[in-house]
């Protein structure tokens, strides 16, 4: 039996690695990977708690919803990255200073 | 220590180590491929939390969909991206990164302290569900139950998220299309 605390601590570690990437990276794709890491940490927590709800499966089902949301987010974010690249020829968020000319 | 625990610690180590590699590597492509490893290890952790269906969807959606999209966008964004990455400072910790590092380490310390104080295994509702047998067992076949719940209890969120997914995909196609006249 794996204790619930272990899952939560692994989730916290992954979340903080994602936070670090989000704060320090200078490339929009790496920022996106950081966001995905944070989302995955949250999904891990949902799944770990979902083990204790056999009747309604609430944890697992909301983990599925979170995965679908992550897919939608990524599609939109990558479309935005491509558009920004077409306009600025860079995907460094620090160099993009307006979203509309 | 049981086999499940050994597997858990191995997978947790792989997930955290590869995530650290993704966060620290200068080579973006190598980082993206190491992110595959992180996602696979996380899928293994989901299996150990007895959520097989979530683990399979994780592999299908993340590894099959999102990572391919990321690689696709990376290829389309061309050579200048690689050049600007190469011009970044070399070291893992340089002066520009210290605030982010300190902030995330402090956040981690706060979270671990809170989690250790919380001691999730002693929460009231968890003890209650253990006592009433409402815990998923390794021998259960949960997918049947998930399907039934998805079509009854969670029907409204399910429909909402399907509409949201369609809107997001249409919006992404709209944003990324070729401009006719700027």
PDB file of C-alpha atoms in Angstrom:
ATOM      1  CA  UNK A   1       0.000   0.000   0.000  1.00  0.00           C
ATOM      2  CA  UNK A   2       1.587   3.240  -1.154  1.00  0.00           C
ATOM      3  CA  UNK A   3       0.807   6.090   1.183  1.00  0.00           C
ATOM      4  CA  UNK A   4      -1.119   9.049  -0.135  1.00  0.00           C
ATOM      5  CA  UNK A   5       1.515  11.463   1.139  1.00  0.00           C
ATOM      6  CA  UNK A   6       4.093  10.046  -1.264  1.00  0.00           C
ATOM      7  CA  UNK A   7       1.894  10.787  -4.256  1.00  0.00           C
ATOM      8  CA  UNK A   8       1.244  14.313  -3.010  1.00  0.00           C
ATOM      9  CA  UNK A   9       4.949  15.004  -2.463  1.00  0.00           C
ATOM     10  CA  UNK A  10       5.847  13.758  -5.961  1.00  0.00           C
ATOM     11  CA  UNK A  11       3.085  16.009  -7.292  1.00  0.00           C
ATOM     12  CA  UNK A  12       4.470  18.969  -5.342  1.00  0.00           C
ATOM     13  CA  UNK A  13       7.979  18.348  -6.726  1.00  0.00           C
ATOM     14  CA  UNK A  14       6.735  18.192 -10.313  1.00  0.00           C
ATOM     15  CA  UNK A  15       4.637  21.314  -9.777  1.00  0.00           C
ATOM     16  CA  UNK A  16       7.647  23.243  -8.505  1.00  0.00           C
ATOM     17  CA  UNK A  17       9.809  22.101 -11.433  1.00  0.00           C
ATOM     18  CA  UNK A  18       7.071  23.384 -13.741  1.00  0.00           C
ATOM     19  CA  UNK A  19       6.971  26.644 -11.801  1.00  0.00           C
ATOM     20  CA  UNK A  20      10.736  26.996 -12.152  1.00  0.00           C
ATOM     21  CA  UNK A  21      10.525  26.462 -15.910  1.00  0.00           C
ATOM     22  CA  UNK A  22       7.717  28.985 -16.158  1.00  0.00           C
ATOM     23  CA  UNK A  23       9.718  31.607 -14.261  1.00  0.00           C
ATOM     24  CA  UNK A  24      13.078  31.242 -15.952  1.00  0.00           C
ATOM     25  CA  UNK A  25      12.737  29.966 -19.523  1.00  0.00           C
ATOM     26  CA  UNK A  26      12.983  32.296 -22.469  1.00  0.00           C
ATOM     27  CA  UNK A  27      11.261  30.155 -25.056  1.00  0.00           C
ATOM     28  CA  UNK A  28       7.522  29.885 -25.463  1.00  0.00           C
ATOM     29  CA  UNK A  29       7.660  26.135 -26.133  1.00  0.00           C
ATOM     30  CA  UNK A  30       9.570  25.538 -22.900  1.00  0.00           C
ATOM     31  CA  UNK A  31       7.026  27.646 -21.034  1.00  0.00           C
ATOM     32  CA  UNK A  32       4.328  25.421 -22.509  1.00  0.00           C
ATOM     33  CA  UNK A  33       6.161  22.318 -21.297  1.00  0.00           C
ATOM     34  CA  UNK A  34       6.346  23.901 -17.838  1.00  0.00           C
ATOM     35  CA  UNK A  35       2.584  24.439 -17.853  1.00  0.00           C
ATOM     36  CA  UNK A  36       2.071  20.821 -18.928  1.00  0.00           C
ATOM     37  CA  UNK A  37       4.237  19.653 -16.027  1.00  0.00           C
ATOM     38  CA  UNK A  38       2.164  21.660 -13.560  1.00  0.00           C
ATOM     39  CA  UNK A  39      -1.047  20.265 -15.041  1.00  0.00           C
ATOM     40  CA  UNK A  40       0.325  16.750 -14.753  1.00  0.00           C
ATOM     41  CA  UNK A  41       1.183  17.325 -11.099  1.00  0.00           C
ATOM     42  CA  UNK A  42      -2.424  18.366 -10.500  1.00  0.00           C
ATOM     43  CA  UNK A  43      -3.695  15.314 -12.387  1.00  0.00           C
ATOM     44  CA  UNK A  44      -1.478  13.069 -10.256  1.00  0.00           C
ATOM     45  CA  UNK A  45      -3.099  14.488  -7.125  1.00  0.00           C
ATOM     46  CA  UNK A  46      -6.586  13.976  -8.563  1.00  0.00           C
ATOM     47  CA  UNK A  47      -5.779  10.379  -9.438  1.00  0.00           C
ATOM     48  CA  UNK A  48      -4.215   9.661  -6.051  1.00  0.00           C
ATOM     49  CA  UNK A  49      -7.310  10.896  -4.221  1.00  0.00           C
ATOM     50  CA  UNK A  50      -9.584   9.246  -6.759  1.00  0.00           C
ATOM     51  CA  UNK A  51      -8.525   5.856  -5.421  1.00  0.00           C
ATOM     52  CA  UNK A  52     -10.749   6.485  -2.399  1.00  0.00           C
ATOM     53  CA  UNK A  53     -13.925   7.032  -4.387  1.00  0.00           C
ATOM     54  CA  UNK A  54     -14.937   3.804  -6.006  1.00  0.00           C
ATOM     55  CA  UNK A  55     -18.624   4.538  -6.460  1.00  0.00           C
ATOM     56  CA  UNK A  56     -18.494   7.883  -8.237  1.00  0.00           C
ATOM     57  CA  UNK A  57     -14.945   7.800  -9.680  1.00  0.00           C
ATOM     58  CA  UNK A  58     -14.857  11.585  -9.276  1.00  0.00           C
ATOM     59  CA  UNK A  59     -11.062  11.869  -9.109  1.00  0.00           C
ATOM     60  CA  UNK A  60     -10.410   9.791 -12.197  1.00  0.00           C
ATOM     61  CA  UNK A  61     -13.132  11.472 -14.242  1.00  0.00           C
ATOM     62  CA  UNK A  62     -11.920  14.947 -13.402  1.00  0.00           C
ATOM     63  CA  UNK A  63      -8.398  13.812 -14.222  1.00  0.00           C
ATOM     64  CA  UNK A  64      -9.709  12.860 -17.666  1.00  0.00           C
ATOM     65  CA  UNK A  65     -11.340  16.284 -18.001  1.00  0.00           C
ATOM     66  CA  UNK A  66      -8.061  17.926 -17.020  1.00  0.00           C
ATOM     67  CA  UNK A  67      -6.191  15.925 -19.674  1.00  0.00           C
ATOM     68  CA  UNK A  68      -8.685  17.039 -22.330  1.00  0.00           C
ATOM     69  CA  UNK A  69      -8.361  20.639 -21.156  1.00  0.00           C
ATOM     70  CA  UNK A  70      -4.588  20.338 -21.408  1.00  0.00           C
ATOM     71  CA  UNK A  71      -4.948  19.130 -25.003  1.00  0.00           C
ATOM     72  CA  UNK A  72      -7.190  22.084 -25.883  1.00  0.00           C
ATOM     73  CA  UNK A  73      -4.819  24.537 -24.179  1.00  0.00           C
ATOM     74  CA  UNK A  74      -1.835  23.149 -26.040  1.00  0.00           C
ATOM     75  CA  UNK A  75      -3.542  23.370 -29.420  1.00  0.00           C
ATOM     76  CA  UNK A  76      -4.480  27.020 -28.883  1.00  0.00           C
ATOM     77  CA  UNK A  77      -1.121  27.946 -27.354  1.00  0.00           C
ATOM     78  CA  UNK A  78       0.796  26.393 -30.246  1.00  0.00           C
ATOM     79  CA  UNK A  79      -1.379  28.236 -32.761  1.00  0.00           C
ATOM     80  CA  UNK A  80      -0.579  31.458 -30.905  1.00  0.00           C
ATOM     81  CA  UNK A  81       3.134  30.590 -30.848  1.00  0.00           C
ATOM     82  CA  UNK A  82       3.134  30.006 -34.606  1.00  0.00           C
ATOM     83  CA  UNK A  83       1.331  33.309 -35.246  1.00  0.00           C
ATOM     84  CA  UNK A  84       3.727  35.194 -32.979  1.00  0.00           C
ATOM     85  CA  UNK A  85       6.650  33.564 -34.753  1.00  0.00           C
ATOM     86  CA  UNK A  86       5.302  34.623 -38.155  1.00  0.00           C
ATOM     87  CA  UNK A  87       5.026  38.219 -36.972  1.00  0.00           C
ATOM     88  CA  UNK A  88       8.136  38.638 -34.807  1.00  0.00           C
ATOM     89  CA  UNK A  89      10.454  35.877 -36.103  1.00  0.00           C
ATOM     90  CA  UNK A  90      11.132  34.917 -32.488  1.00  0.00           C
ATOM     91  CA  UNK A  91       9.307  32.971 -29.803  1.00  0.00           C
ATOM     92  CA  UNK A  92      11.002  34.647 -26.864  1.00  0.00           C
ATOM     93  CA  UNK A  93       8.126  36.040 -24.777  1.00  0.00           C
ATOM     94  CA  UNK A  94      10.442  38.767 -23.494  1.00  0.00           C
ATOM     95  CA  UNK A  95      10.847  40.235 -26.962  1.00  0.00           C
ATOM     96  CA  UNK A  96       7.175  40.276 -27.896  1.00  0.00           C
ATOM     97  CA  UNK A  97       5.792  43.635 -26.851  1.00  0.00           C
ATOM     98  CA  UNK A  98       2.380  43.821 -28.500  1.00  0.00           C
ATOM     99  CA  UNK A  99      -0.222  41.362 -29.643  1.00  0.00           C
ATOM    100  CA  UNK A 100      -1.782  43.513 -32.351  1.00  0.00           C
ATOM    101  CA  UNK A 101      -0.191  46.116 -34.558  1.00  0.00           C
TER     102      UNK A 101
ATOM    103  CA  UNK B   1       8.713  -3.077   1.219  1.00  0.00           C
ATOM    104  CA  UNK B   2       6.332  -4.474  -1.327  1.00  0.00           C
ATOM    105  CA  UNK B   3       6.874  -4.617  -5.070  1.00  0.00           C
ATOM    106  CA  UNK B   4       4.338  -1.839  -5.646  1.00  0.00           C
ATOM    107  CA  UNK B   5       6.291   0.461  -3.366  1.00  0.00           C
ATOM    108  CA  UNK B   6       9.586  -0.291  -5.094  1.00  0.00           C
ATOM    109  CA  UNK B   7       7.948   0.405  -8.464  1.00  0.00           C
ATOM    110  CA  UNK B   8       6.434   3.592  -7.077  1.00  0.00           C
ATOM    111  CA  UNK B   9       9.760   4.954  -5.872  1.00  0.00           C
ATOM    112  CA  UNK B  10      11.492   3.979  -9.123  1.00  0.00           C
ATOM    113  CA  UNK B  11       8.854   5.700 -11.241  1.00  0.00           C
ATOM    114  CA  UNK B  12       8.738   8.755  -8.991  1.00  0.00           C
ATOM    115  CA  UNK B  13      12.520   9.027  -9.274  1.00  0.00           C
ATOM    116  CA  UNK B  14      12.396   8.685 -13.072  1.00  0.00           C
ATOM    117  CA  UNK B  15       9.616  11.277 -13.346  1.00  0.00           C
ATOM    118  CA  UNK B  16      11.329  13.851 -11.139  1.00  0.00           C
ATOM    119  CA  UNK B  17      14.811  13.276 -12.587  1.00  0.00           C
ATOM    120  CA  UNK B  18      13.645  13.577 -16.189  1.00  0.00           C
ATOM    121  CA  UNK B  19      11.572  16.648 -15.318  1.00  0.00           C
ATOM    122  CA  UNK B  20      14.691  18.197 -13.773  1.00  0.00           C
ATOM    123  CA  UNK B  21      16.589  17.336 -16.941  1.00  0.00           C
ATOM    124  CA  UNK B  22      13.894  19.002 -19.048  1.00  0.00           C
ATOM    125  CA  UNK B  23      14.130  22.081 -16.836  1.00  0.00           C
ATOM    126  CA  UNK B  24      17.905  22.248 -16.985  1.00  0.00           C
ATOM    127  CA  UNK B  25      18.891  21.160 -20.491  1.00  0.00           C
ATOM    128  CA  UNK B  26      19.917  23.744 -23.023  1.00  0.00           C
ATOM    129  CA  UNK B  27      19.006  21.561 -25.960  1.00  0.00           C
ATOM    130  CA  UNK B  28      15.303  22.073 -26.609  1.00  0.00           C
ATOM    131  CA  UNK B  29      14.795  18.940 -28.708  1.00  0.00           C
ATOM    132  CA  UNK B  30      16.453  16.752 -26.108  1.00  0.00           C
ATOM    133  CA  UNK B  31      14.289  18.413 -23.484  1.00  0.00           C
ATOM    134  CA  UNK B  32      11.153  17.616 -25.461  1.00  0.00           C
ATOM    135  CA  UNK B  33      12.158  13.974 -25.819  1.00  0.00           C
ATOM    136  CA  UNK B  34      12.944  13.732 -22.117  1.00  0.00           C
ATOM    137  CA  UNK B  35       9.470  15.113 -21.504  1.00  0.00           C
ATOM    138  CA  UNK B  36       8.218  11.895 -23.160  1.00  0.00           C
ATOM    139  CA  UNK B  37       9.982   9.958 -20.403  1.00  0.00           C
ATOM    140  CA  UNK B  38       8.381  12.128 -17.721  1.00  0.00           C
ATOM    141  CA  UNK B  39       4.943  11.514 -19.185  1.00  0.00           C
ATOM    142  CA  UNK B  40       5.497   7.753 -19.401  1.00  0.00           C
ATOM    143  CA  UNK B  41       6.690   7.627 -15.792  1.00  0.00           C
ATOM    144  CA  UNK B  42       3.632   9.619 -14.763  1.00  0.00           C
ATOM    145  CA  UNK B  43       1.421   7.143 -16.610  1.00  0.00           C
ATOM    146  CA  UNK B  44       3.118   4.423 -14.563  1.00  0.00           C
ATOM    147  CA  UNK B  45       2.341   6.351 -11.382  1.00  0.00           C
ATOM    148  CA  UNK B  46      -1.308   6.552 -12.440  1.00  0.00           C
ATOM    149  CA  UNK B  47      -1.357   2.786 -12.877  1.00  0.00           C
ATOM    150  CA  UNK B  48       0.039   2.421  -9.356  1.00  0.00           C
ATOM    151  CA  UNK B  49      -2.768   4.692  -8.124  1.00  0.00           C
ATOM    152  CA  UNK B  50      -5.128   2.136  -9.728  1.00  0.00           C
ATOM    153  CA  UNK B  51      -6.327   4.479 -12.475  1.00  0.00           C
ATOM    154  CA  UNK B  52      -5.633   2.383 -15.572  1.00  0.00           C
ATOM    155  CA  UNK B  53      -7.964   4.285 -17.852  1.00  0.00           C
ATOM    156  CA  UNK B  54      -6.424   7.638 -16.965  1.00  0.00           C
ATOM    157  CA  UNK B  55      -2.967   6.192 -17.605  1.00  0.00           C
ATOM    158  CA  UNK B  56      -3.971   4.955 -21.063  1.00  0.00           C
ATOM    159  CA  UNK B  57      -5.590   8.287 -21.952  1.00  0.00           C
ATOM    160  CA  UNK B  58      -2.471  10.042 -20.692  1.00  0.00           C
ATOM    161  CA  UNK B  59      -0.322   8.048 -23.106  1.00  0.00           C
ATOM    162  CA  UNK B  60      -2.729   8.446 -26.025  1.00  0.00           C
ATOM    163  CA  UNK B  61      -3.408  12.157 -25.576  1.00  0.00           C
ATOM    164  CA  UNK B  62      -0.103  13.449 -24.260  1.00  0.00           C
ATOM    165  CA  UNK B  63       2.427  11.270 -26.008  1.00  0.00           C
ATOM    166  CA  UNK B  64       0.364  10.747 -29.140  1.00  0.00           C
ATOM    167  CA  UNK B  65      -1.090  14.215 -29.413  1.00  0.00           C
ATOM    168  CA  UNK B  66       0.466  16.991 -27.417  1.00  0.00           C
ATOM    169  CA  UNK B  67       4.109  16.047 -27.844  1.00  0.00           C
ATOM    170  CA  UNK B  68       3.693  15.576 -31.580  1.00  0.00           C
ATOM    171  CA  UNK B  69       2.071  19.020 -31.698  1.00  0.00           C
ATOM    172  CA  UNK B  70       4.957  20.502 -29.717  1.00  0.00           C
ATOM    173  CA  UNK B  71       7.522  18.903 -32.027  1.00  0.00           C
ATOM    174  CA  UNK B  72       5.538  20.121 -35.025  1.00  0.00           C
ATOM    175  CA  UNK B  73       5.484  23.694 -33.744  1.00  0.00           C
ATOM    176  CA  UNK B  74       9.162  23.434 -32.914  1.00  0.00           C
ATOM    177  CA  UNK B  75      10.017  22.344 -36.447  1.00  0.00           C
ATOM    178  CA  UNK B  76       7.916  25.104 -37.957  1.00  0.00           C
ATOM    179  CA  UNK B  77       9.521  27.798 -35.863  1.00  0.00           C
ATOM    180  CA  UNK B  78      12.816  27.297 -37.600  1.00  0.00           C
ATOM    181  CA  UNK B  79      16.480  27.926 -37.178  1.00  0.00           C
ATOM    182  CA  UNK B  80      16.417  31.233 -35.332  1.00  0.00           C
ATOM    183  CA  UNK B  81      14.841  29.504 -32.349  1.00  0.00           C
ATOM    184  CA  UNK B  82      17.782  27.174 -32.060  1.00  0.00           C
ATOM    185  CA  UNK B  83      20.184  30.080 -32.432  1.00  0.00           C
ATOM    186  CA  UNK B  84      18.540  32.120 -29.719  1.00  0.00           C
ATOM    187  CA  UNK B  85      18.618  29.061 -27.460  1.00  0.00           C
ATOM    188  CA  UNK B  86      22.311  28.579 -28.106  1.00  0.00           C
ATOM    189  CA  UNK B  87      22.979  32.148 -27.129  1.00  0.00           C
ATOM    190  CA  UNK B  88      21.438  31.652 -23.703  1.00  0.00           C
ATOM    191  CA  UNK B  89      23.707  31.586 -20.693  1.00  0.00           C
ATOM    192  CA  UNK B  90      25.251  28.190 -20.287  1.00  0.00           C
ATOM    193  CA  UNK B  91      25.020  27.451 -16.607  1.00  0.00           C
ATOM    194  CA  UNK B  92      21.967  25.938 -14.938  1.00  0.00           C
ATOM    195  CA  UNK B  93      22.025  28.638 -12.292  1.00  0.00           C
ATOM    196  CA  UNK B  94      22.995  32.082 -13.450  1.00  0.00           C
ATOM    197  CA  UNK B  95      22.089  35.373 -11.901  1.00  0.00           C
ATOM    198  CA  UNK B  96      18.937  35.773 -13.973  1.00  0.00           C
ATOM    199  CA  UNK B  97      17.582  32.467 -12.773  1.00  0.00           C
ATOM    200  CA  UNK B  98      18.238  32.767  -9.031  1.00  0.00           C
ATOM    201  CA  UNK B  99      14.929  34.513  -8.179  1.00  0.00           C
ATOM    202  CA  UNK B 100      12.965  31.844 -10.016  1.00  0.00           C
ATOM    203  CA  UNK B 101      14.977  29.074  -8.364  1.00  0.00           C
ATOM    204  CA  UNK B 102      14.550  30.559  -4.881  1.00  0.00           C
ATOM    205  CA  UNK B 103      10.837  31.126  -5.416  1.00  0.00           C
ATOM    206  CA  UNK B 104      10.188  27.590  -6.627  1.00  0.00           C
ATOM    207  CA  UNK B 105      12.302  26.036  -3.845  1.00  0.00           C
ATOM    208  CA  UNK B 106      10.452  28.077  -1.228  1.00  0.00           C
ATOM    209  CA  UNK B 107       7.147  27.070  -2.763  1.00  0.00           C
ATOM    210  CA  UNK B 108       8.230  23.436  -2.631  1.00  0.00           C
ATOM    211  CA  UNK B 109       9.256  23.794   1.021  1.00  0.00           C
ATOM    212  CA  UNK B 110       5.888  25.333   1.884  1.00  0.00           C
ATOM    213  CA  UNK B 111       3.993  22.608   0.043  1.00  0.00           C
ATOM    214  CA  UNK B 112       5.962  19.768   1.650  1.00  0.00           C
ATOM    215  CA  UNK B 113       5.506  21.277   5.113  1.00  0.00           C
ATOM    216  CA  UNK B 114       1.778  21.611   4.580  1.00  0.00           C
ATOM    217  CA  UNK B 115       1.513  18.073   3.204  1.00  0.00           C
ATOM    218  CA  UNK B 116       3.463  16.592   6.114  1.00  0.00           C
ATOM    219  CA  UNK B 117       1.297  18.482   8.600  1.00  0.00           C
ATOM    220  CA  UNK B 118      -1.844  17.433   6.741  1.00  0.00           C
ATOM    221  CA  UNK B 119      -0.903  13.745   6.684  1.00  0.00           C
ATOM    222  CA  UNK B 120      -3.417  12.906   3.979  1.00  0.00           C
ATOM    223  CA  UNK B 121      -3.862   9.274   5.028  1.00  0.00           C
ATOM    224  CA  UNK B 122      -5.546  10.417   8.245  1.00  0.00           C
ATOM    225  CA  UNK B 123      -8.129  12.656   6.604  1.00  0.00           C
ATOM    226  CA  UNK B 124     -11.658  12.057   7.804  1.00  0.00           C
ATOM    227  CA  UNK B 125     -13.315  11.238   4.511  1.00  0.00           C
ATOM    228  CA  UNK B 126     -10.496   8.916   3.490  1.00  0.00           C
ATOM    229  CA  UNK B 127     -10.766   6.929   6.717  1.00  0.00           C
ATOM    230  CA  UNK B 128     -14.513   6.833   6.224  1.00  0.00           C
ATOM    231  CA  UNK B 129     -14.264   5.494   2.684  1.00  0.00           C
ATOM    232  CA  UNK B 130     -11.678   2.915   3.753  1.00  0.00           C
ATOM    233  CA  UNK B 131     -14.000   1.820   6.561  1.00  0.00           C
ATOM    234  CA  UNK B 132     -16.992   1.533   4.227  1.00  0.00           C
ATOM    235  CA  UNK B 133     -15.021  -0.350   1.568  1.00  0.00           C
ATOM    236  CA  UNK B 134     -15.280   2.469  -0.978  1.00  0.00           C
ATOM    237  CA  UNK B 135     -11.678   1.969  -2.121  1.00  0.00           C
ATOM    238  CA  UNK B 136     -10.597   0.793  -5.565  1.00  0.00           C
ATOM    239  CA  UNK B 137      -8.937  -2.601  -5.266  1.00  0.00           C
ATOM    240  CA  UNK B 138      -6.234  -3.831  -7.647  1.00  0.00           C
ATOM    241  CA  UNK B 139      -8.558  -6.601  -8.836  1.00  0.00           C
ATOM    242  CA  UNK B 140     -11.379  -4.249  -9.777  1.00  0.00           C
ATOM    243  CA  UNK B 141     -12.335  -3.503 -13.348  1.00  0.00           C
ATOM    244  CA  UNK B 142     -13.003   0.203 -13.067  1.00  0.00           C
ATOM    245  CA  UNK B 143     -13.495   1.142 -16.707  1.00  0.00           C
ATOM    246  CA  UNK B 144     -17.076  -0.133 -16.755  1.00  0.00           C
ATOM    247  CA  UNK B 145     -17.896   2.056 -13.763  1.00  0.00           C
ATOM    248  CA  UNK B 146     -16.138   5.073 -15.280  1.00  0.00           C
ATOM    249  CA  UNK B 147     -18.184   4.748 -18.466  1.00  0.00           C
ATOM    250  CA  UNK B 148     -21.448   4.526 -16.570  1.00  0.00           C
ATOM    251  CA  UNK B 149     -20.562   7.515 -14.380  1.00  0.00           C
ATOM    252  CA  UNK B 150     -19.483   9.539 -17.389  1.00  0.00           C
ATOM    253  CA  UNK B 151     -22.857   8.990 -19.035  1.00  0.00           C
ATOM    254  CA  UNK B 152     -24.982   9.577 -15.924  1.00  0.00           C
ATOM    255  CA  UNK B 153     -23.506  11.598 -13.070  1.00  0.00           C
ATOM    256  CA  UNK B 154     -21.036  13.615 -15.108  1.00  0.00           C
ATOM    257  CA  UNK B 155     -23.025  13.986 -18.326  1.00  0.00           C
ATOM    258  CA  UNK B 156     -23.196  17.790 -18.207  1.00  0.00           C
ATOM    259  CA  UNK B 157     -19.445  18.357 -17.657  1.00  0.00           C
ATOM    260  CA  UNK B 158     -18.782  15.770 -20.358  1.00  0.00           C
ATOM    261  CA  UNK B 159     -20.883  17.622 -22.917  1.00  0.00           C
ATOM    262  CA  UNK B 160     -19.456  20.973 -21.835  1.00  0.00           C
ATOM    263  CA  UNK B 161     -15.903  19.745 -22.255  1.00  0.00           C
ATOM    264  CA  UNK B 162     -16.617  18.265 -25.664  1.00  0.00           C
ATOM    265  CA  UNK B 163     -18.005  21.610 -26.846  1.00  0.00           C
ATOM    266  CA  UNK B 164     -15.013  23.380 -25.312  1.00  0.00           C
ATOM    267  CA  UNK B 165     -12.610  21.045 -27.101  1.00  0.00           C
ATOM    268  CA  UNK B 166     -14.318  21.698 -30.420  1.00  0.00           C
ATOM    269  CA  UNK B 167     -14.263  25.457 -29.838  1.00  0.00           C
ATOM    270  CA  UNK B 168     -10.592  25.351 -28.933  1.00  0.00           C
ATOM    271  CA  UNK B 169      -9.683  23.379 -32.041  1.00  0.00           C
ATOM    272  CA  UNK B 170     -11.713  25.658 -34.338  1.00  0.00           C
ATOM    273  CA  UNK B 171     -10.139  28.678 -32.657  1.00  0.00           C
ATOM    274  CA  UNK B 172      -6.647  27.236 -33.028  1.00  0.00           C
ATOM    275  CA  UNK B 173      -7.233  26.595 -36.735  1.00  0.00           C
ATOM    276  CA  UNK B 174      -8.577  30.138 -37.090  1.00  0.00           C
ATOM    277  CA  UNK B 175      -5.582  31.716 -35.331  1.00  0.00           C
ATOM    278  CA  UNK B 176      -3.010  29.683 -37.223  1.00  0.00           C
ATOM    279  CA  UNK B 177      -4.452  30.136 -40.701  1.00  0.00           C
ATOM    280  CA  UNK B 178      -2.620  32.058 -43.389  1.00  0.00           C
ATOM    281  CA  UNK B 179      -3.533  35.711 -43.424  1.00  0.00           C
ATOM    282  CA  UNK B 180      -4.906  36.830 -46.769  1.00  0.00           C
ATOM    283  CA  UNK B 181      -4.079  40.507 -46.344  1.00  0.00           C
ATOM    284  CA  UNK B 182      -2.459  41.125 -42.968  1.00  0.00           C
TER     285      UNK B 182
END
